[in-house]
Amino acid sequence: MSSMPIASVRRSKDDRVLAGVCAGIAEAIGVDPTLVRLVFTLLAFAGGAGIVLYVAIWLYLNGKGWLAVVAVLAAAGLALRALGLSAQTAAALVLIACGLALIWRRGRSLRPGTPLSVAGLALAAGGVALLFFRGNSSISFLAPGALAGAFLFVIGPWMWQLALERDAERTARIRNEERADVTARVHDSVLQTLALIQKHAGEQTRVASLARRQERELRSWLYDRPSSGETLVGALTTAAADVEELHGVRIEVASGGDCAVDGEVSAVVLAAREAMQNAAKFSGAGEISVYAEADNAHIGVFVRDRGKGFDRRAVPTDRRGLADSIEARMARAGGTARIVTAPGDGTEVELSLARKL
Amino acid sequence: MKPRVVLVDDHALLRAGVRGELGTRVDIVGEAGSLADAIPLIKATDPDVVLLDVHLPDGGGEGVIAAIGPERPGVKFLALSVSDAAEDVIAAIRAGARGYVTKTISADDLADAVLRVAEGDAVFSPRLAGFVLDAFRAGERTHSDTDLDELTAREREVLQLIARGYRYKEIAARLHLSVKTIESHVTNVLRKLQLTNRHELTRWAAERRLI
């Protein structure tokens, strides 16, 4: 819509009969010049409108805009007179067209919300008044219908075009927003992490943990892993991420089957989190494996490290993490916790819960 | 004798890293950065193992397996990827890879995996083992129209221990079996997985919105 063909019309220098106007129009809209000349010739028979219109466009192309507008109005009036309309009707229609043109010129469109030209409105209203109150009898019956029809033909496709454009604009906007989102999420976070890594290049654990966090974020974004707590595996992944962050360890979460989180399942997740935390704090192992399985009858979660292990009997009785946070919690949920460990042999916490469905 | 290995990955930095990690334990006979370079290289060098990135700029690693596999049955493929998304893992295994490991694997584990694949055994990462258990369980649920060969109880047990992060040696000790037996269980699972009707796995993946 932005490139009105009229804007690209140039008078043709090498193909001209009079001033090169017809050939120029033909070039701009891509049709045969003879066709344009034919149209102007035909219009010339309509009370001389074609001749005046030709002069009008010639004036416009020579930079005399206002004269051109007057000439166009004159041409339109002549054409309407030639069609057999009374002088009043022709003048009324020209006034309406003139008003609409002003309105359009002011706001660059007829969309709601754009500034309205008062002069344009007044002209159009005057035209309508002239049409209804001063027109002769035959026209006063015909004119409203004809006018409405003409209006529909002119405005209808235009409105349709506007609606299509708005859809296209919306699509483009959404696409741009998506692109901005990708840029923001991927590049900003990656660049930030890289900057941090450069600053902390000397601290091995800090660098590893930064890289790990970045990896996890990208991974969950790229592969759309469950990152929320809505499912067992999603909640375990979140818990693992927290523990990784806090203790600078690496936790691999694998799963065979998943299920939704309810009260009992969330107890399993909390117990598993405690087990991960214990492994991260006390085992000395750099990597922890978590495996979750779920089917209709049973949920199992395994948290394993290859760290130094421990002797249960040697754990001081004031250290209640294992007993309270893991075993007692699982018991309350109706499940069991089994801890397999020996000094030097790593630790595995097995959480098991039967599902009542 | 050290296995002869070809590295196929589009990141030169990663190839250099893997070369450094494996350097002394295997014999790296060639490197390629694309599908187009990899195929003639593998044909020319005829390695024991191809360490293959599943994402190459000119196509998936499956393309390399498809081009080489039928002609050179002696060449084994170990998929090495930064993505452990189920669809990539399953696609690589279905195409004929003998195993799947992620790029975060430790140097020792990677060397073990290469040696194991070179000997004709299979290598499953914990995540892959989890996927496989889940897929076969899904097959049981829809038993009437499934072509999934069922896993034996022992195979299931071995897979579960792999998923829990146990190494083959640890599994063998725990189950009072030899490492060789564990390896043959995993290899059997791989065979069942590769023989299984593709449709079944696709449905399993679709059910979990993985594809």
Coordinates of C-alpha atoms in Angstrom, one line a residue:
Chain A
M1 CA 0.0 0.0 0.0
S2 CA 2.9 2.3 0.7
S3 CA 4.0 2.5 -2.9
M4 CA 1.1 4.1 -4.7
P5 CA 1.8 3.7 -8.4
I6 CA 1.2 7.4 -8.9
A7 CA 4.4 8.1 -6.9
S8 CA 6.5 6.3 -9.4
V9 CA 5.0 7.8 -12.5
R10 CA 7.5 9.8 -14.6
R11 CA 6.8 11.5 -17.9
S12 CA 8.2 9.3 -20.6
K13 CA 11.0 11.0 -22.5
D14 CA 11.4 8.6 -25.4
D15 CA 7.9 7.4 -26.0
R16 CA 5.6 10.4 -26.3
V17 CA 2.7 11.6 -28.4
L18 CA 1.9 14.8 -26.5
A19 CA 3.8 15.3 -23.2
G20 CA 4.6 11.6 -22.5
V21 CA 2.0 11.3 -19.7
C22 CA 0.2 8.2 -21.0
A23 CA 3.5 6.4 -21.7
G24 CA 4.7 7.3 -18.2
I25 CA 1.6 5.9 -16.5
A26 CA 1.8 2.8 -18.7
E27 CA 5.4 2.3 -17.6
A28 CA 4.6 2.8 -13.9
I29 CA 1.8 0.3 -13.9
G30 CA 3.3 -2.0 -16.5
V31 CA 0.7 -2.0 -19.3
D32 CA 0.8 -1.2 -23.0
P33 CA 0.9 2.6 -23.5
T34 CA -1.7 2.3 -26.3
L35 CA -4.2 1.0 -23.7
V36 CA -3.7 4.0 -21.5
R37 CA -4.0 6.4 -24.5
L38 CA -7.2 4.6 -25.4
V39 CA -8.6 5.2 -21.9
F40 CA -7.8 8.8 -22.0
T41 CA -9.3 9.2 -25.5
L42 CA -12.5 7.5 -24.4
L43 CA -12.6 9.8 -21.3
A44 CA -12.1 12.8 -23.6
F45 CA -15.5 11.9 -25.2
A46 CA -17.1 12.2 -21.7
G47 CA -17.5 15.9 -21.8
G48 CA -13.8 16.5 -22.4
A49 CA -12.9 14.9 -19.0
G50 CA -10.0 12.9 -20.5
I51 CA -8.4 16.1 -21.8
V52 CA -8.7 17.8 -18.4
L53 CA -7.4 14.7 -16.6
Y54 CA -4.4 14.6 -18.9
V55 CA -3.6 18.2 -18.2
A56 CA -4.1 17.5 -14.5
I57 CA -1.6 14.7 -14.4
W58 CA 0.8 16.7 -16.5
L59 CA 0.5 19.5 -13.9
Y60 CA 1.0 17.0 -11.1
L61 CA 4.1 15.6 -12.7
N62 CA 5.5 19.1 -13.1
G63 CA 5.1 19.8 -9.4
K64 CA 2.0 21.9 -9.5
G65 CA 0.1 19.8 -7.1
W66 CA -2.8 22.1 -6.2
L67 CA -3.5 23.1 -9.7
A68 CA -3.5 19.4 -10.5
V69 CA -6.1 18.7 -7.8
V70 CA -8.4 21.4 -9.1
A71 CA -8.0 20.0 -12.7
V72 CA -8.8 16.5 -11.5
L73 CA -11.9 17.8 -9.8
A74 CA -12.9 19.6 -12.9
A75 CA -12.3 16.5 -14.9
A76 CA -14.5 14.4 -12.5
G77 CA -17.2 17.1 -12.7
L78 CA -17.1 17.1 -16.5
A79 CA -17.3 13.3 -16.6
L80 CA -20.3 13.2 -14.3
R81 CA -22.1 15.9 -16.3
A82 CA -21.4 13.9 -19.4
L83 CA -23.1 10.9 -17.7
G84 CA -26.3 12.9 -17.6
L85 CA -26.2 14.0 -14.0
S86 CA -27.4 17.5 -13.1
A87 CA -24.8 20.1 -12.3
Q88 CA -25.8 19.9 -8.6
T89 CA -25.4 16.2 -8.4
A90 CA -22.0 16.3 -10.2
A91 CA -20.9 19.1 -7.9
A92 CA -22.1 17.1 -4.9
L93 CA -20.2 14.0 -5.9
V94 CA -17.1 16.0 -6.6
L95 CA -17.4 17.6 -3.2
I96 CA -17.7 14.2 -1.5
A97 CA -14.7 12.8 -3.4
C98 CA -12.8 15.9 -2.5
G99 CA -13.7 15.6 1.2
L100 CA -12.7 11.9 1.3
A101 CA -9.4 12.7 -0.4
L102 CA -8.6 15.4 2.1
I103 CA -9.4 13.0 5.0
W104 CA -7.2 10.4 3.5
R105 CA -4.4 12.9 2.9
R106 CA -4.5 14.1 6.4
G107 CA -4.4 10.7 8.1
R108 CA -2.7 8.7 5.4
S109 CA -5.5 6.2 5.8
L110 CA -9.1 5.9 6.8
R111 CA -8.5 3.6 9.7
P112 CA -10.1 4.6 13.0
G113 CA -7.9 6.5 15.3
T114 CA -6.0 8.5 12.7
P115 CA -6.4 12.3 12.8
L116 CA -9.4 13.5 10.8
S117 CA -9.4 16.5 8.6
V118 CA -12.2 18.9 9.6
A119 CA -12.1 20.5 6.2
G120 CA -12.4 17.1 4.5
L121 CA -15.4 16.1 6.7
A122 CA -17.1 19.4 6.0
L123 CA -16.6 19.1 2.3
A124 CA -17.9 15.5 2.2
A125 CA -20.9 16.5 4.4
G126 CA -21.6 19.5 2.1
G127 CA -21.5 17.2 -0.9
V128 CA -24.0 14.8 0.7
A129 CA -26.3 17.6 1.7
L130 CA -26.2 19.0 -1.8
L131 CA -26.9 15.6 -3.2
F132 CA -30.0 15.0 -1.1
F133 CA -31.6 18.4 -0.8
R134 CA -30.8 20.0 -4.1
G135 CA -30.8 17.1 -6.5
N136 CA -33.6 16.7 -9.0
S137 CA -36.3 14.1 -8.4
S138 CA -35.0 11.3 -10.6
I139 CA -31.5 11.5 -9.1
S140 CA -32.7 11.8 -5.5
F141 CA -34.1 8.2 -5.7
L142 CA -31.1 6.8 -7.6
A143 CA -28.3 8.6 -5.9
P144 CA -28.3 7.1 -2.4
G145 CA -28.2 3.5 -3.8
A146 CA -25.6 4.4 -6.5
L147 CA -23.5 6.2 -4.0
A148 CA -23.6 3.4 -1.5
G149 CA -22.7 0.9 -4.2
A150 CA -19.8 3.0 -5.5
F151 CA -18.7 3.5 -1.9
L152 CA -18.7 -0.3 -1.3
F153 CA -16.8 -1.0 -4.5
V154 CA -14.1 1.5 -3.6
I155 CA -13.9 1.0 0.1
G156 CA -14.6 -2.7 0.4
P157 CA -11.5 -4.1 -1.3
W158 CA -9.5 -1.4 0.5
M159 CA -10.8 -2.5 3.9
W160 CA -10.1 -6.1 3.0
Q161 CA -6.6 -5.1 2.1
L162 CA -6.2 -3.3 5.4
A163 CA -7.4 -6.4 7.3
L164 CA -4.9 -8.6 5.4
E165 CA -2.1 -6.1 6.1
R166 CA -2.9 -6.1 9.8
D167 CA -2.7 -9.9 9.9
A168 CA 0.6 -9.8 8.0
E169 CA 1.9 -7.2 10.4
R170 CA 0.9 -9.3 13.4
T171 CA 2.7 -12.3 12.0
A172 CA 5.8 -10.3 11.3
R173 CA 5.6 -8.8 14.8
I174 CA 5.3 -12.3 16.4
R175 CA 8.2 -13.5 14.3
N176 CA 10.3 -10.6 15.4
E177 CA 9.4 -11.1 19.0
E178 CA 10.4 -14.8 18.7
R179 CA 13.7 -13.8 17.2
A180 CA 14.3 -11.3 20.0
D181 CA 13.4 -13.9 22.5
V182 CA 16.0 -16.3 21.0
T183 CA 18.6 -13.6 21.0
A184 CA 17.9 -12.6 24.6
R185 CA 17.8 -16.1 26.0
V186 CA 20.6 -17.8 24.1
H187 CA 23.1 -15.1 23.3
D188 CA 22.7 -12.9 26.4
S189 CA 23.0 -15.8 28.8
V190 CA 25.8 -17.5 26.9
L191 CA 27.7 -14.2 26.6
Q192 CA 27.2 -13.5 30.3
T193 CA 28.5 -16.9 31.3
L194 CA 31.5 -16.5 29.0
A195 CA 32.3 -13.2 30.6
L196 CA 32.0 -14.7 34.1
I197 CA 34.2 -17.6 33.1
Q198 CA 36.9 -15.2 31.9
K199 CA 36.8 -13.3 35.2
H200 CA 37.0 -16.5 37.3
A201 CA 39.4 -18.4 35.0
G202 CA 41.6 -19.3 37.9
E203 CA 38.8 -20.9 40.0
Q204 CA 38.3 -24.4 38.6
T205 CA 35.1 -25.3 40.5
R206 CA 33.5 -22.0 39.8
V207 CA 34.2 -22.2 36.1
A208 CA 32.8 -25.8 36.0
S209 CA 29.7 -24.8 37.9
L210 CA 29.1 -21.8 35.6
A211 CA 29.5 -23.9 32.5
R212 CA 27.3 -26.5 33.9
R213 CA 24.5 -24.1 34.8
Q214 CA 24.7 -22.6 31.3
E215 CA 24.6 -26.0 29.8
R216 CA 21.5 -27.0 31.8
E217 CA 19.7 -23.8 30.9
L218 CA 20.4 -24.1 27.2
R219 CA 19.6 -27.8 27.2
S220 CA 16.2 -27.3 28.9
W221 CA 15.4 -24.5 26.4
L222 CA 16.6 -26.3 23.3
Y223 CA 15.2 -29.7 24.0
D224 CA 12.3 -28.6 26.1
R225 CA 12.9 -30.9 28.9
P226 CA 10.5 -30.8 31.8
S227 CA 12.0 -28.0 33.8
S228 CA 9.1 -27.4 36.1
G229 CA 7.9 -29.5 39.0
E230 CA 4.9 -30.8 37.2
T231 CA 6.2 -34.4 36.8
L232 CA 8.4 -36.6 38.8
V233 CA 11.3 -36.4 36.4
G234 CA 10.8 -32.6 36.0
A235 CA 10.8 -32.1 39.8
L236 CA 13.9 -34.3 40.2
T237 CA 15.7 -32.3 37.4
T238 CA 14.9 -29.1 39.2
A239 CA 16.1 -30.4 42.5
A240 CA 19.3 -31.7 40.9
A241 CA 19.9 -28.3 39.3
D242 CA 19.5 -26.7 42.7
V243 CA 21.9 -29.1 44.4
E244 CA 24.4 -28.7 41.5
E245 CA 24.3 -25.0 41.9
L246 CA 24.7 -25.1 45.7
H247 CA 27.5 -27.6 45.9
G248 CA 29.3 -27.5 42.5
V249 CA 28.8 -31.2 41.7
R250 CA 27.5 -32.8 38.6
I251 CA 24.2 -34.7 38.7
E252 CA 23.0 -36.9 35.8
V253 CA 19.3 -37.6 35.8
A254 CA 18.1 -40.5 33.8
S255 CA 14.6 -41.9 33.7
G256 CA 12.5 -44.8 32.6
G257 CA 8.9 -43.6 32.8
D258 CA 7.4 -40.5 34.5
C259 CA 4.3 -39.6 36.4
A260 CA 2.5 -36.5 37.7
V261 CA 3.4 -35.1 41.1
D262 CA 0.9 -35.5 43.9
G263 CA 1.5 -35.3 47.7
E264 CA 3.2 -38.6 48.0
V265 CA 5.3 -38.2 44.9
S266 CA 6.5 -34.8 46.1
A267 CA 7.6 -36.5 49.3
V268 CA 9.7 -38.9 47.2
V269 CA 11.2 -35.8 45.4
L270 CA 12.0 -34.1 48.6
A271 CA 13.6 -37.3 50.0
A272 CA 15.6 -37.7 46.7
R273 CA 16.7 -34.1 47.0
E274 CA 18.0 -34.7 50.5
A275 CA 19.9 -37.7 49.3
M276 CA 21.5 -35.7 46.5
Q277 CA 22.4 -33.0 49.0
N278 CA 24.0 -35.6 51.3
A279 CA 26.0 -37.1 48.4
A280 CA 27.1 -33.7 47.3
K281 CA 28.1 -32.6 50.8
F282 CA 29.7 -35.7 52.3
S283 CA 30.6 -38.3 49.7
G284 CA 33.4 -36.3 48.0
A285 CA 32.3 -37.6 44.6
G286 CA 32.1 -35.1 41.8
E287 CA 29.3 -36.9 40.0
I288 CA 26.0 -38.2 41.2
S289 CA 23.6 -40.4 39.3
V290 CA 19.9 -40.1 39.7
Y291 CA 17.5 -42.6 38.1
A292 CA 13.8 -42.4 38.3
E293 CA 11.3 -45.0 37.1
A294 CA 7.5 -44.9 37.3
D295 CA 4.8 -47.1 36.1
N296 CA 1.2 -47.6 37.2
A297 CA 2.0 -49.6 40.2
H298 CA 5.3 -48.3 41.5
I299 CA 7.8 -45.4 41.7
G300 CA 11.4 -45.9 42.3
V301 CA 14.2 -43.3 42.6
F302 CA 17.8 -44.1 43.0
V303 CA 20.5 -41.7 44.0
R304 CA 24.0 -43.0 43.7
D305 CA 27.5 -41.7 44.2
R306 CA 30.9 -43.3 44.0
G307 CA 32.2 -41.4 47.0
K308 CA 33.7 -42.5 50.2
G309 CA 30.6 -44.1 51.6
F310 CA 30.0 -44.4 55.3
D311 CA 29.2 -46.7 58.2
R312 CA 25.7 -46.1 59.4
R313 CA 26.5 -47.1 62.9
A314 CA 29.3 -44.5 63.1
V315 CA 27.0 -41.6 62.1
P316 CA 26.5 -39.4 65.2
T317 CA 22.9 -39.6 66.5
D318 CA 22.5 -35.8 66.3
R319 CA 22.9 -36.0 62.5
R320 CA 19.2 -36.5 61.7
G321 CA 19.2 -35.8 57.9
L322 CA 19.2 -39.4 56.8
A323 CA 16.7 -40.6 59.4
D324 CA 14.3 -37.7 59.4
S325 CA 14.4 -36.2 55.9
I326 CA 14.7 -39.5 54.0
E327 CA 13.6 -42.5 55.9
A328 CA 10.8 -40.9 58.1
R329 CA 9.5 -38.9 55.1
M330 CA 9.3 -41.9 52.9
A331 CA 7.6 -43.9 55.7
R332 CA 5.0 -41.1 56.1
A333 CA 4.3 -41.2 52.4
G334 CA 3.8 -45.0 52.7
G335 CA 7.0 -45.9 50.9
T336 CA 10.5 -47.1 51.9
A337 CA 14.0 -45.9 51.8
R338 CA 17.0 -48.2 51.6
I339 CA 20.5 -47.0 52.0
V340 CA 23.3 -49.2 50.6
T341 CA 26.7 -48.0 51.6
A342 CA 30.0 -49.1 53.1
P343 CA 33.2 -47.1 53.7
G344 CA 35.1 -46.7 50.4
D345 CA 32.3 -48.2 48.4
G346 CA 30.0 -45.2 47.5
T347 CA 26.4 -44.8 48.6
E348 CA 23.1 -45.5 47.0
V349 CA 19.8 -44.4 48.3
E350 CA 16.8 -46.3 46.9
L351 CA 13.4 -44.8 47.4
S352 CA 10.4 -46.9 46.6
L353 CA 6.7 -46.1 46.7
A354 CA 3.8 -48.3 45.7
R355 CA 1.1 -46.3 43.9
K356 CA -2.6 -46.8 44.9
L357 CA -4.5 -46.1 41.7
Chain B
M1 CA 46.2 -54.2 19.9
K2 CA 44.8 -50.7 20.0
P3 CA 41.5 -50.2 18.1
R4 CA 41.7 -48.0 15.1
V5 CA 39.3 -45.1 15.4
V6 CA 38.0 -42.4 13.1
L7 CA 36.5 -39.2 14.7
V8 CA 33.6 -37.6 12.9
D9 CA 32.5 -34.3 14.4
D10 CA 32.1 -30.8 12.9
H11 CA 33.8 -29.1 15.9
A12 CA 37.5 -29.2 15.4
L13 CA 38.0 -28.2 19.1
L14 CA 36.0 -31.2 20.3
R15 CA 37.9 -33.5 18.0
A16 CA 41.2 -32.2 19.4
G17 CA 39.8 -32.7 22.9
V18 CA 38.8 -36.3 22.2
R19 CA 42.1 -37.0 20.5
G20 CA 43.9 -35.7 23.5
E21 CA 41.8 -37.8 25.9
L22 CA 42.0 -41.0 23.9
G23 CA 45.4 -40.5 22.5
T24 CA 47.3 -43.2 24.2
R25 CA 44.6 -45.8 24.5
V26 CA 43.4 -46.0 20.9
D27 CA 44.9 -45.3 17.5
I28 CA 43.1 -42.4 15.8
V29 CA 43.6 -42.9 12.1
G30 CA 41.5 -40.0 10.8
E31 CA 39.2 -37.1 11.4
A32 CA 36.3 -35.7 9.4
G33 CA 34.1 -32.6 10.0
S34 CA 31.2 -33.5 7.7
L35 CA 29.1 -36.3 6.2
A36 CA 30.7 -35.8 2.8
D37 CA 34.2 -36.0 4.1
A38 CA 33.5 -38.9 6.5
I39 CA 32.2 -41.4 4.0
P40 CA 35.4 -41.6 1.8
L41 CA 37.6 -41.3 4.8
I42 CA 36.0 -44.3 6.6
K43 CA 36.1 -46.3 3.4
A44 CA 39.8 -45.6 2.9
T45 CA 40.9 -46.2 6.5
D46 CA 38.6 -49.1 7.3
P47 CA 38.7 -48.4 11.1
D48 CA 37.4 -50.6 13.9
V49 CA 35.3 -47.9 15.5
V50 CA 33.8 -44.6 14.2
L51 CA 33.1 -42.0 16.9
L52 CA 30.2 -40.2 15.3
D53 CA 28.5 -37.0 16.2
V54 CA 24.7 -37.4 15.6
H55 CA 24.4 -33.8 14.2
L56 CA 26.6 -33.0 11.3
P57 CA 26.2 -29.8 9.2
D58 CA 25.3 -31.8 6.0
G59 CA 23.0 -34.4 7.6
G60 CA 22.6 -36.6 10.6
G61 CA 25.2 -39.2 11.7
E62 CA 22.6 -41.8 10.6
G63 CA 23.6 -40.9 7.0
V64 CA 27.1 -42.0 7.6
I65 CA 26.0 -45.3 9.2
A66 CA 23.6 -45.9 6.3
A67 CA 26.3 -45.3 3.7
I68 CA 29.0 -47.4 5.4
G69 CA 27.1 -50.1 7.3
P70 CA 26.0 -52.5 4.6
E71 CA 29.3 -52.3 2.8
R72 CA 31.6 -52.6 5.8
P73 CA 29.9 -54.6 8.5
G74 CA 33.2 -54.7 10.4
V75 CA 33.1 -50.9 11.1
K76 CA 31.3 -50.2 14.4
F77 CA 29.7 -46.9 15.3
L78 CA 29.6 -45.2 18.6
A79 CA 27.4 -42.2 18.7
L80 CA 28.9 -39.3 20.6
S81 CA 26.6 -36.3 21.0
V82 CA 26.0 -33.2 23.1
S83 CA 22.3 -33.9 22.8
D84 CA 20.9 -36.7 24.9
A85 CA 17.4 -36.0 23.7
A86 CA 15.5 -39.2 23.3
E87 CA 14.8 -38.8 19.6
D88 CA 18.5 -38.4 18.8
V89 CA 19.5 -41.3 21.0
I90 CA 16.9 -43.6 19.5
A91 CA 17.6 -42.5 15.9
A92 CA 21.3 -43.3 16.3
I93 CA 20.7 -46.7 17.8
R94 CA 18.0 -47.5 15.2
A95 CA 20.4 -46.6 12.4
G96 CA 22.8 -49.2 13.7
A97 CA 25.1 -47.5 16.2
R98 CA 26.5 -49.9 18.8
G99 CA 26.2 -47.4 21.5
Y100 CA 25.5 -43.8 22.6
V101 CA 27.4 -41.6 24.9
T102 CA 27.2 -37.9 25.6
K103 CA 30.1 -35.5 25.2
T104 CA 30.3 -34.9 28.9
I105 CA 31.5 -38.5 29.5
S106 CA 34.8 -38.7 31.3
A107 CA 38.0 -39.6 29.3
D108 CA 38.2 -43.0 31.0
D109 CA 34.6 -43.9 30.4
L110 CA 34.9 -42.9 26.8
A111 CA 38.0 -45.0 26.3
D112 CA 36.2 -47.9 27.9
A113 CA 33.2 -47.4 25.6
V114 CA 35.4 -47.3 22.5
L115 CA 37.2 -50.5 23.5
R116 CA 34.0 -52.2 24.3
V117 CA 32.4 -51.3 21.0
A118 CA 35.5 -52.3 19.2
E119 CA 35.1 -55.8 20.7
G120 CA 31.5 -55.9 19.3
D121 CA 29.7 -55.1 22.5
A122 CA 27.1 -52.4 23.1
V123 CA 27.4 -49.3 25.2
F124 CA 24.4 -47.6 26.8
S125 CA 24.5 -44.3 28.6
P126 CA 22.3 -44.1 31.7
R127 CA 19.8 -42.0 29.9
L128 CA 19.6 -44.4 26.9
A129 CA 19.1 -47.3 29.3
G130 CA 16.2 -45.4 30.9
F131 CA 14.6 -44.7 27.5
V132 CA 14.9 -48.4 26.5
L133 CA 13.3 -49.6 29.7
D134 CA 10.5 -47.2 29.2
A135 CA 10.0 -48.1 25.6
F136 CA 9.9 -51.8 26.3
R137 CA 7.5 -51.3 29.1
A138 CA 5.3 -49.2 26.8
G139 CA 5.4 -52.2 24.4
E140 CA 4.1 -54.5 27.2
R141 CA 1.2 -52.2 27.9
T142 CA -0.1 -52.5 24.4
H143 CA 0.7 -56.1 24.1
S144 CA -1.9 -57.1 21.6
D145 CA -0.2 -55.4 18.6
T146 CA 3.4 -55.1 19.7
D147 CA 6.4 -56.5 17.9
L148 CA 8.7 -55.6 20.7
D149 CA 10.7 -58.6 21.8
E150 CA 10.3 -58.7 25.5
L151 CA 13.3 -58.1 27.7
T152 CA 14.2 -60.9 30.1
A153 CA 14.2 -60.2 33.8
R154 CA 18.0 -60.3 33.8
E155 CA 18.3 -57.9 30.9
R156 CA 15.9 -55.5 32.6
E157 CA 18.0 -55.7 35.8
V158 CA 21.2 -55.0 33.9
L159 CA 19.6 -52.0 32.1
Q160 CA 18.2 -50.6 35.3
L161 CA 21.6 -50.7 37.0
I162 CA 23.2 -49.0 34.0
A163 CA 20.5 -46.3 34.3
R164 CA 21.3 -46.0 38.0
G165 CA 24.9 -45.1 37.0
Y166 CA 26.7 -48.4 37.6
R167 CA 29.6 -49.4 35.4
Y168 CA 29.7 -52.9 33.9
K169 CA 32.3 -54.1 36.4
E170 CA 30.1 -52.9 39.3
I171 CA 27.0 -54.6 37.8
A172 CA 28.9 -57.8 37.4
A173 CA 30.0 -57.7 41.1
R174 CA 26.5 -56.9 42.3
L175 CA 24.8 -59.6 40.3
H176 CA 27.6 -62.1 40.8
L177 CA 28.1 -62.5 37.1
S178 CA 31.1 -62.0 34.8
V179 CA 31.6 -58.7 32.9
K180 CA 31.4 -60.8 29.7
T181 CA 27.9 -61.9 30.7
I182 CA 26.8 -58.4 31.4
E183 CA 28.2 -57.3 28.0
S184 CA 26.3 -60.0 26.3
H185 CA 23.0 -59.0 28.0
V186 CA 23.5 -55.4 26.8
T187 CA 24.3 -56.6 23.3
N188 CA 21.1 -58.7 23.3
V189 CA 19.1 -55.7 24.3
L190 CA 20.7 -53.7 21.5
R191 CA 19.8 -56.4 19.0
K192 CA 16.2 -56.5 20.2
L193 CA 16.0 -52.7 20.0
Q194 CA 17.4 -52.7 16.5
L195 CA 15.1 -55.5 15.3
T196 CA 12.0 -54.0 16.9
N197 CA 9.3 -52.6 14.7
R198 CA 10.1 -48.9 14.1
H199 CA 6.5 -48.0 14.5
E200 CA 6.4 -49.1 18.1
L201 CA 9.3 -46.9 19.1
T202 CA 8.0 -44.0 17.1
R203 CA 4.7 -44.3 19.0
W204 CA 6.6 -44.5 22.2
A205 CA 8.4 -41.3 21.4
A206 CA 5.3 -39.6 20.2
E207 CA 3.4 -40.5 23.4
R208 CA 6.0 -38.6 25.3
R209 CA 6.0 -35.7 22.9
L210 CA 9.6 -36.4 22.1
I211 CA 9.0 -36.0 18.3

